[in-house]
Coordinates of C-alpha atoms in Angstrom, one line a residue:
Chain J
X439 CA -95.1 16.7 -54.9
X440 CA -95.0 18.4 -58.2
X441 CA -91.8 19.5 -60.0
X442 CA -92.1 23.1 -58.8
X443 CA -92.0 22.2 -55.1
X444 CA -89.1 19.8 -55.7
X445 CA -87.1 22.5 -57.5
X446 CA -87.7 24.8 -54.6
X447 CA -86.5 22.3 -52.1
X448 CA -83.4 21.6 -54.2
X449 CA -82.7 25.2 -54.4
X450 CA -83.1 25.5 -50.7
X451 CA -80.7 22.6 -50.1
X452 CA -78.2 24.1 -52.5
X453 CA -78.5 27.5 -50.8
X454 CA -77.8 25.9 -47.4
X455 CA -74.8 24.1 -48.7
X456 CA -73.4 27.3 -50.0
X457 CA -74.0 29.0 -46.8
X458 CA -72.1 26.4 -44.7
X459 CA -68.7 27.4 -46.4
X460 CA -69.2 30.9 -45.2
X461 CA -68.4 32.1 -41.7
X462 CA -71.3 32.1 -39.3
X463 CA -73.1 35.3 -39.1
X464 CA -74.5 37.1 -36.0
X465 CA -78.0 38.3 -36.0
X466 CA -76.7 41.7 -37.2
X467 CA -75.0 40.1 -40.2
X468 CA -71.5 40.5 -38.7
X469 CA -69.0 37.8 -39.4
X470 CA -67.8 35.9 -36.4
X471 CA -64.1 35.1 -36.3
X472 CA -63.3 31.4 -35.6
X473 CA -62.3 30.8 -32.0
X474 CA -59.0 28.9 -31.6
X475 CA -57.9 26.8 -28.6
X476 CA -54.7 27.9 -27.0
X477 CA -52.1 25.1 -27.7
X478 CA -49.0 25.6 -25.6
X479 CA -45.7 25.0 -27.4
X480 CA -44.4 22.7 -24.6
X481 CA -47.2 20.2 -24.5
X482 CA -46.1 17.1 -22.6
X483 CA -48.4 14.9 -24.5
X484 CA -47.1 16.2 -27.8
X485 CA -43.5 15.6 -26.6
X486 CA -44.3 12.0 -25.5
X487 CA -45.9 11.3 -28.8
X488 CA -43.0 12.7 -30.7
X489 CA -40.5 10.8 -28.6
X490 CA -42.3 7.6 -29.1
X491 CA -42.1 8.2 -32.8
X492 CA -38.3 8.8 -32.6
X493 CA -36.8 5.3 -32.8
X494 CA -33.2 5.7 -33.8
X495 CA -31.9 8.0 -31.1
X496 CA -33.2 5.8 -28.3
X497 CA -31.7 2.7 -29.8
X498 CA -28.4 4.6 -30.3
X499 CA -28.4 5.8 -26.7
X500 CA -28.9 2.2 -25.4
X501 CA -26.2 0.8 -27.6
X502 CA -23.8 3.6 -26.7
X503 CA -24.3 3.0 -23.0
X504 CA -23.7 -0.7 -23.4
X505 CA -20.5 -0.2 -25.4
X506 CA -19.2 2.3 -22.8
X507 CA -19.8 -0.1 -20.0
X508 CA -18.1 -3.0 -21.8
X509 CA -15.1 -0.8 -22.7
X510 CA -14.8 0.4 -19.1
X511 CA -15.0 -3.1 -17.8
X512 CA -12.3 -4.3 -20.3
X513 CA -10.0 -1.4 -19.3
X514 CA -10.4 -2.1 -15.5
X515 CA -9.7 -5.7 -16.1
X516 CA -6.6 -4.8 -18.1
X517 CA -5.3 -2.4 -15.4
X518 CA -6.2 -4.9 -12.6
X519 CA -4.1 -7.6 -14.2
X520 CA -1.1 -5.4 -14.2
X521 CA 1.5 -6.8 -11.9
X522 CA 3.3 -4.7 -9.4
X523 CA 6.8 -3.7 -10.3
X524 CA 9.2 -6.3 -9.3
X525 CA 12.9 -5.9 -8.6
X526 CA 14.8 -7.5 -11.5
X527 CA 18.1 -9.0 -10.9
X528 CA 19.0 -9.1 -14.5
X529 CA 19.0 -5.6 -15.8
X530 CA 19.2 -4.9 -19.4
X531 CA 22.2 -2.5 -19.2
X532 CA 23.6 -1.2 -22.5
X533 CA 27.4 -1.0 -22.7
X534 CA 28.3 2.5 -23.8
X535 CA 31.7 2.1 -25.4
X536 CA 33.1 4.2 -28.3
X537 CA 33.5 1.2 -30.5
X538 CA 30.9 -1.4 -31.4
X539 CA 31.0 -4.4 -29.1
X540 CA 30.2 -8.0 -29.8
X541 CA 27.5 -9.8 -27.8
X542 CA 27.8 -9.4 -24.0
X543 CA 29.6 -12.4 -22.6
X544 CA 28.3 -14.5 -19.7
X545 CA 31.1 -13.1 -17.5
X546 CA 30.0 -9.6 -18.0
X547 CA 26.4 -10.5 -17.5
X548 CA 27.3 -12.0 -14.2
X549 CA 29.2 -9.0 -13.2
X550 CA 26.2 -6.7 -14.0
X551 CA 23.9 -9.0 -12.1
X552 CA 26.1 -8.9 -9.1
X553 CA 26.3 -5.2 -9.4
X554 CA 22.5 -4.9 -9.5
X555 CA 22.2 -6.9 -6.3
X556 CA 24.9 -4.8 -4.6
X557 CA 23.2 -1.6 -5.6
X558 CA 19.9 -2.9 -4.3
X559 CA 21.5 -3.6 -0.9
X560 CA 23.1 -0.2 -0.7
X561 CA 19.8 1.4 -1.6
X562 CA 18.2 -0.6 1.2
X563 CA 20.5 1.1 3.8
X564 CA 17.7 3.4 4.8
X565 CA 16.5 0.4 6.9
X566 CA 18.4 0.9 10.2
X567 CA 17.9 0.9 13.9
X568 CA 16.4 4.4 13.7
X569 CA 13.3 2.9 12.0
X570 CA 12.6 0.6 15.0
X571 CA 12.3 2.7 18.1
X572 CA 11.1 0.9 21.3
X573 CA 7.4 1.0 22.1
X574 CA 6.4 3.9 24.4
X575 CA 4.6 2.3 27.3
X576 CA 3.6 3.7 30.7
X577 CA 3.8 1.1 33.4
X578 CA 3.5 3.5 36.3
X579 CA 0.2 2.0 37.5
X580 CA -1.1 3.6 40.7
X581 CA -4.4 3.9 42.4
Chain B
X722 CA -32.0 -9.5 -42.9
X723 CA -30.1 -7.0 -40.7
X724 CA -33.0 -4.6 -41.1
X725 CA -35.5 -7.1 -39.7
X726 CA -33.2 -7.7 -36.7
X727 CA -33.0 -4.0 -36.1
X728 CA -36.7 -3.8 -36.3
X729 CA -37.1 -6.6 -33.9
X730 CA -34.7 -5.0 -31.5
X731 CA -36.5 -1.7 -31.7
X732 CA -39.8 -3.5 -31.2
X733 CA -38.5 -5.2 -28.1
X734 CA -37.1 -2.0 -26.8
X735 CA -40.4 -0.2 -27.1
X736 CA -42.4 -3.1 -25.9
X737 CA -40.4 -3.9 -22.7
X738 CA -38.5 -0.8 -21.5
X739 CA -38.7 -2.1 -17.9
X740 CA -36.9 -5.3 -18.9
X741 CA -34.2 -3.3 -20.7
X742 CA -33.8 -1.1 -17.6
X743 CA -33.5 -4.2 -15.4
X744 CA -30.9 -5.6 -17.7
X745 CA -28.8 -2.4 -17.6
X746 CA -29.0 -2.3 -13.8
X747 CA -27.8 -5.9 -13.5
X748 CA -25.0 -5.2 -15.9
X749 CA -24.0 -2.1 -13.9
X750 CA -24.0 -4.1 -10.7
X751 CA -21.7 -6.7 -12.3
X752 CA -19.4 -4.0 -13.6
X753 CA -19.2 -2.3 -10.1
X754 CA -18.7 -5.7 -8.5
X755 CA -15.8 -6.5 -10.8
X756 CA -14.3 -3.1 -10.1
X757 CA -14.4 -3.7 -6.4
X758 CA -12.7 -7.1 -7.0
X759 CA -10.0 -5.4 -9.0
X760 CA -9.5 -2.7 -6.4
X761 CA -9.4 -5.3 -3.6
X762 CA -6.8 -7.3 -5.6
X763 CA -4.7 -4.2 -5.9
X764 CA -5.0 -3.2 -2.2
X765 CA -1.8 -3.4 -0.2
X766 CA -1.9 -6.7 1.7
X767 CA 1.3 -7.8 3.4
X768 CA 3.2 -10.1 1.1
X769 CA 6.5 -10.6 3.0
X770 CA 7.0 -11.9 6.5
X771 CA 8.6 -8.6 7.4
X772 CA 5.5 -6.7 6.2
X773 CA 3.3 -9.0 8.1
X774 CA 5.3 -8.6 11.2
X775 CA 5.2 -4.8 10.9
X776 CA 1.4 -5.0 10.4
X777 CA 1.0 -7.1 13.5
X778 CA 3.1 -4.7 15.6
X779 CA 1.1 -1.7 14.3
X780 CA -2.1 -3.5 15.1
X781 CA -1.1 -4.3 18.6
X782 CA 0.2 -0.8 19.2
X783 CA -3.2 0.6 18.2
X784 CA -5.0 -1.9 20.5
X785 CA -2.6 -1.0 23.3
X786 CA -3.5 2.7 22.9
X787 CA -7.2 1.9 23.1
X788 CA -6.7 -0.2 26.2
X789 CA -4.6 2.6 27.7
X790 CA -7.4 5.1 27.1
X791 CA -9.9 2.8 28.7
X792 CA -7.6 2.2 31.7
X793 CA -7.1 5.9 32.2
X794 CA -10.8 6.6 32.0
X795 CA -11.6 3.8 34.5
X796 CA -8.8 5.0 36.8
X797 CA -10.2 8.6 36.8
X798 CA -13.7 7.3 37.4
X799 CA -12.6 5.2 40.4
X800 CA -10.5 8.0 41.8
X801 CA -13.6 10.2 41.7
X802 CA -16.3 7.8 43.0
X803 CA -14.4 5.0 44.8
X804 CA -17.2 2.5 44.7
X805 CA -17.0 -1.2 44.4
X806 CA -18.3 -1.0 40.8
X807 CA -15.8 1.6 39.8
X808 CA -13.0 -0.4 41.5
X809 CA -14.0 -3.5 39.6
X810 CA -14.1 -1.6 36.3
X811 CA -10.7 -0.1 37.1
X812 CA -9.3 -3.6 37.8
X813 CA -10.7 -5.0 34.6
X814 CA -9.4 -2.2 32.4
X815 CA -6.0 -2.1 34.1
X816 CA -5.6 -5.9 33.6
X817 CA -6.6 -5.6 30.0
X818 CA -4.0 -2.8 29.6
X819 CA -1.3 -4.8 31.1
X820 CA -2.1 -7.8 28.9
X821 CA -2.0 -5.7 25.9
X822 CA 1.4 -4.3 26.9
X823 CA 2.8 -7.8 26.6
X824 CA 1.4 -8.1 23.1
X825 CA 3.1 -4.9 22.0
X826 CA 6.5 -6.0 23.2
X827 CA 6.1 -9.5 21.8
X828 CA 5.2 -8.2 18.3
X829 CA 8.0 -5.7 18.5
X830 CA 10.5 -8.4 19.2
X831 CA 9.2 -10.5 16.4
X832 CA 9.4 -7.5 14.0
X833 CA 13.1 -6.8 14.7
X834 CA 13.8 -10.5 14.5
X835 CA 12.1 -10.7 11.1
X836 CA 14.1 -7.7 10.0
X837 CA 17.3 -9.4 10.8
X838 CA 16.5 -12.2 8.4
X839 CA 16.9 -9.7 5.5
X840 CA 20.7 -9.7 5.9
X841 CA 23.5 -12.2 5.6
X842 CA 25.1 -12.3 9.0
X843 CA 27.8 -14.7 7.7
X844 CA 30.1 -11.8 6.7
X845 CA 30.3 -10.3 10.2
X846 CA 31.4 -11.4 13.6
X847 CA 28.0 -12.3 15.0
X848 CA 26.0 -15.4 14.6
X849 CA 22.4 -14.9 13.7
X850 CA 21.2 -18.1 15.4
X851 CA 22.5 -16.8 18.8
X852 CA 20.7 -13.5 18.4
X853 CA 17.6 -15.2 17.1
X854 CA 17.5 -17.6 20.0
X855 CA 17.7 -14.7 22.5
X856 CA 14.7 -13.1 20.9
X857 CA 12.7 -16.2 20.9
X858 CA 13.5 -16.9 24.5
X859 CA 12.5 -13.4 25.5
X860 CA 9.2 -13.8 23.5
X861 CA 8.5 -16.9 25.5
X862 CA 9.2 -15.1 28.8
X863 CA 6.8 -12.3 27.9
X864 CA 4.1 -14.9 26.9
X865 CA 4.5 -16.5 30.3
X866 CA 4.2 -13.2 32.0
X867 CA 1.2 -12.4 30.0
X868 CA -0.5 -15.6 31.3
X869 CA 0.3 -14.3 34.8
X870 CA -1.3 -11.0 34.0
X871 CA -4.4 -12.6 32.6
X872 CA -4.8 -14.4 36.0
X873 CA -4.6 -11.3 38.1
X874 CA -7.5 -11.1 40.6
X875 CA -7.5 -7.7 42.2
X876 CA -6.7 -4.1 41.5
X877 CA -3.9 -4.2 44.1
X878 CA -2.3 -7.1 42.2
X879 CA -2.3 -5.1 39.0
X880 CA -0.3 -2.3 40.7
X881 CA 2.3 -4.8 41.9
X882 CA 2.4 -6.7 38.6
X883 CA 2.9 -3.5 36.6
X884 CA 6.1 -2.8 38.6
X885 CA 7.2 -6.4 38.0
X886 CA 6.6 -6.1 34.2
X887 CA 8.4 -2.7 34.1
X888 CA 11.4 -4.2 35.8
X889 CA 11.5 -7.1 33.4
X890 CA 11.1 -4.9 30.3
X891 CA 13.9 -2.6 31.4
X892 CA 16.3 -5.3 32.4
X893 CA 15.7 -7.9 29.7
X894 CA 13.3 -6.9 26.8
X895 CA 14.8 -3.6 25.9
X896 CA 18.5 -4.6 26.2
X897 CA 17.8 -7.7 24.0
X898 CA 16.0 -5.6 21.4
X899 CA 18.8 -3.0 21.4
X900 CA 21.4 -5.7 21.0
X901 CA 19.6 -7.3 18.1
X902 CA 19.0 -4.1 16.3
X903 CA 22.6 -3.0 16.7
X904 CA 24.0 -6.3 15.5
X905 CA 21.7 -6.3 12.5
X906 CA 23.0 -2.9 11.5
X907 CA 26.5 -4.1 11.8
X908 CA 25.7 -7.2 9.9
X909 CA 24.5 -5.0 7.1
X910 CA 27.7 -3.0 7.1
X911 CA 29.9 -6.2 7.0
X912 CA 27.8 -7.7 4.3
X913 CA 28.0 -4.5 2.2
X914 CA 31.8 -4.4 2.8
X915 CA 32.2 -8.0 1.6
X916 CA 30.0 -7.4 -1.5
X917 CA 32.0 -4.3 -2.4
X918 CA 35.3 -6.1 -2.1
X919 CA 34.0 -9.1 -4.0
X920 CA 32.6 -7.1 -6.9
X921 CA 35.7 -4.9 -7.0
X922 CA 37.9 -7.9 -7.3
X923 CA 35.8 -9.5 -10.1
X924 CA 35.7 -6.3 -12.1
X925 CA 39.4 -5.7 -11.6
X926 CA 40.2 -9.2 -12.9
X927 CA 37.9 -8.7 -15.9
X928 CA 39.1 -5.2 -16.7
X929 CA 42.7 -6.1 -16.5
X930 CA 42.2 -8.5 -19.4
X931 CA 40.0 -6.3 -21.5
X932 CA 41.2 -2.8 -21.0
X933 CA 42.8 -1.2 -24.0
X934 CA 46.5 -0.1 -23.7
X935 CA 45.6 3.5 -24.2
X936 CA 43.2 3.3 -21.2
X937 CA 45.8 1.6 -18.9
X938 CA 46.5 4.7 -16.9
X939 CA 42.8 5.2 -16.4
X940 CA 42.6 1.6 -15.1
X941 CA 45.5 2.2 -12.7
X942 CA 43.8 5.3 -11.3
X943 CA 40.6 3.3 -10.9
X944 CA 42.4 0.6 -9.1
X945 CA 43.9 3.1 -6.7
X946 CA 40.6 4.6 -6.0
X947 CA 39.0 1.2 -5.3
X948 CA 41.8 0.3 -3.0
X949 CA 41.4 3.6 -1.0
X950 CA 37.6 2.9 -0.7
X951 CA 38.3 -0.7 0.5
X952 CA 40.7 0.5 3.2
X953 CA 38.4 3.3 4.3
X954 CA 35.4 1.0 4.6
X955 CA 37.3 -1.7 6.4
X956 CA 38.7 0.8 8.8
X957 CA 35.4 2.5 9.7
X958 CA 33.5 -0.8 9.9
X959 CA 35.9 -2.3 12.3
X960 CA 35.9 0.9 14.3
X961 CA 32.2 0.6 14.6
X962 CA 32.4 -3.0 15.7
X963 CA 34.9 -2.0 18.4
X964 CA 32.5 0.7 19.5
X965 CA 29.7 -1.8 19.6
X966 CA 31.7 -4.2 21.7
X967 CA 32.4 -1.4 24.2
X968 CA 28.7 -0.8 24.8
X969 CA 27.3 -2.5 27.8
X970 CA 24.1 -3.7 26.1
X971 CA 23.1 -5.9 29.0
X972 CA 22.6 -2.9 31.2
X973 CA 19.2 -1.7 32.2
X974 CA 17.4 0.6 29.9
X975 CA 15.0 3.0 31.5
X976 CA 11.6 2.8 29.8
X977 CA 10.9 6.5 30.3
X978 CA 14.1 7.4 28.4
X979 CA 14.4 4.4 26.1
X980 CA 16.4 5.4 23.1
X981 CA 18.6 3.3 20.9
X982 CA 21.6 5.5 20.2
X983 CA 23.7 3.1 18.1
X984 CA 24.2 4.9 14.8
X985 CA 25.9 3.7 11.6
X986 CA 24.8 6.5 9.2
X987 CA 28.3 7.7 8.4
X988 CA 29.5 4.2 7.7
X989 CA 26.5 3.6 5.4
X990 CA 27.2 6.8 3.5
X991 CA 30.6 5.5 2.5
X992 CA 29.0 2.8 0.3
X993 CA 26.9 5.1 -1.8
X994 CA 29.6 6.3 -4.2
X995 CA 31.0 2.8 -4.6
X996 CA 28.2 1.9 -6.9
X997 CA 29.3 4.3 -9.7
X998 CA 32.9 3.6 -8.9
X999 CA 32.5 0.0 -9.7
X1000 CA 30.6 0.7 -12.9
X1001 CA 32.9 3.3 -14.1
X1002 CA 35.7 1.2 -15.5
X1003 CA 33.2 -1.0 -17.3
X1004 CA 32.3 1.9 -19.5
X1005 CA 35.8 1.9 -21.0
X1006 CA 35.8 -1.8 -21.9

């Protein structure tokens, strides 16, 4: 090959390279618009990929669930260990006198304890014969 | 260092989500299981003998109702078809019903007996041991009768036996129960009367020493009111005892009209204001 033919070839190659940046042309030299694929906004694959990339929210969700469960368990255990109310025979009754009084004596304490027991008995007066009617039974067996 | 732990955790989370899910499920099961344990521990199980006796009676009553329904259904069936099979079925259900009737009365007696243990009979005219023995003897009688019922062989025998049981309940079981309940009510009144008098005396002794001279008139008025209450309570309680003694509690009580009329509501109402009356003078000391 002589230099003239190589120059022509190079020019052809250069021309082709220049042409590749331009939009393709139809036979009638009209420019073709590039066709685009329709990409839906809510693409499941895209969401999956994005979620897999999100690390922190998932970890936070798991941790929060764990903490909520532990706290619930602790609260239930605390409420479950609550004892039922018991009747106290030593009430903490304050003496309401106009003048300041010294420490309550043993005699007064005993009086108040006895009073508490007496009050409990009187309040238990709702338990009477009326609460224990006889069983209703039919023994008129006939065939 | 903490960053690397966080990274490792994240890596584990993403590498084994199924394992994490399994761990969470197991944890949830443990939590729910502990919740049910807590709930069961809080559920109302009978704690006192009286509560247990009440539960037993309630249980036997419901069983009795079931047995009665079956007996009535079998009876209707036999009256309609009158076959050997229907007769046998009617016999079995009737016998079961009669046996269950014994259980109802036995647990009822045990219930009222347990109730009597709540009160101190020592302050009244009756002896708890005597009343208790009568109940226990009647329970044994019913248990013996129950054995007899369990050994019934024919439908005709169940009819005869039902009349026998009815007679026994009306002449023995119900009068004994009525007596026990009435005596327990009176024992309550006498115990309350004793406690009121005892507390009033103690407070009066204490207040007499401690009351200020300027409150002396108040103390005298209080004393007077306490004395009036004592007399009223004594009078009405003794009247109720007299009324009780006049009752013929050994007489037959018709099952169809069984009703225990002995009533101490008015006498009980006397004691309610005494609580504040006793406390009143202490506020001035």
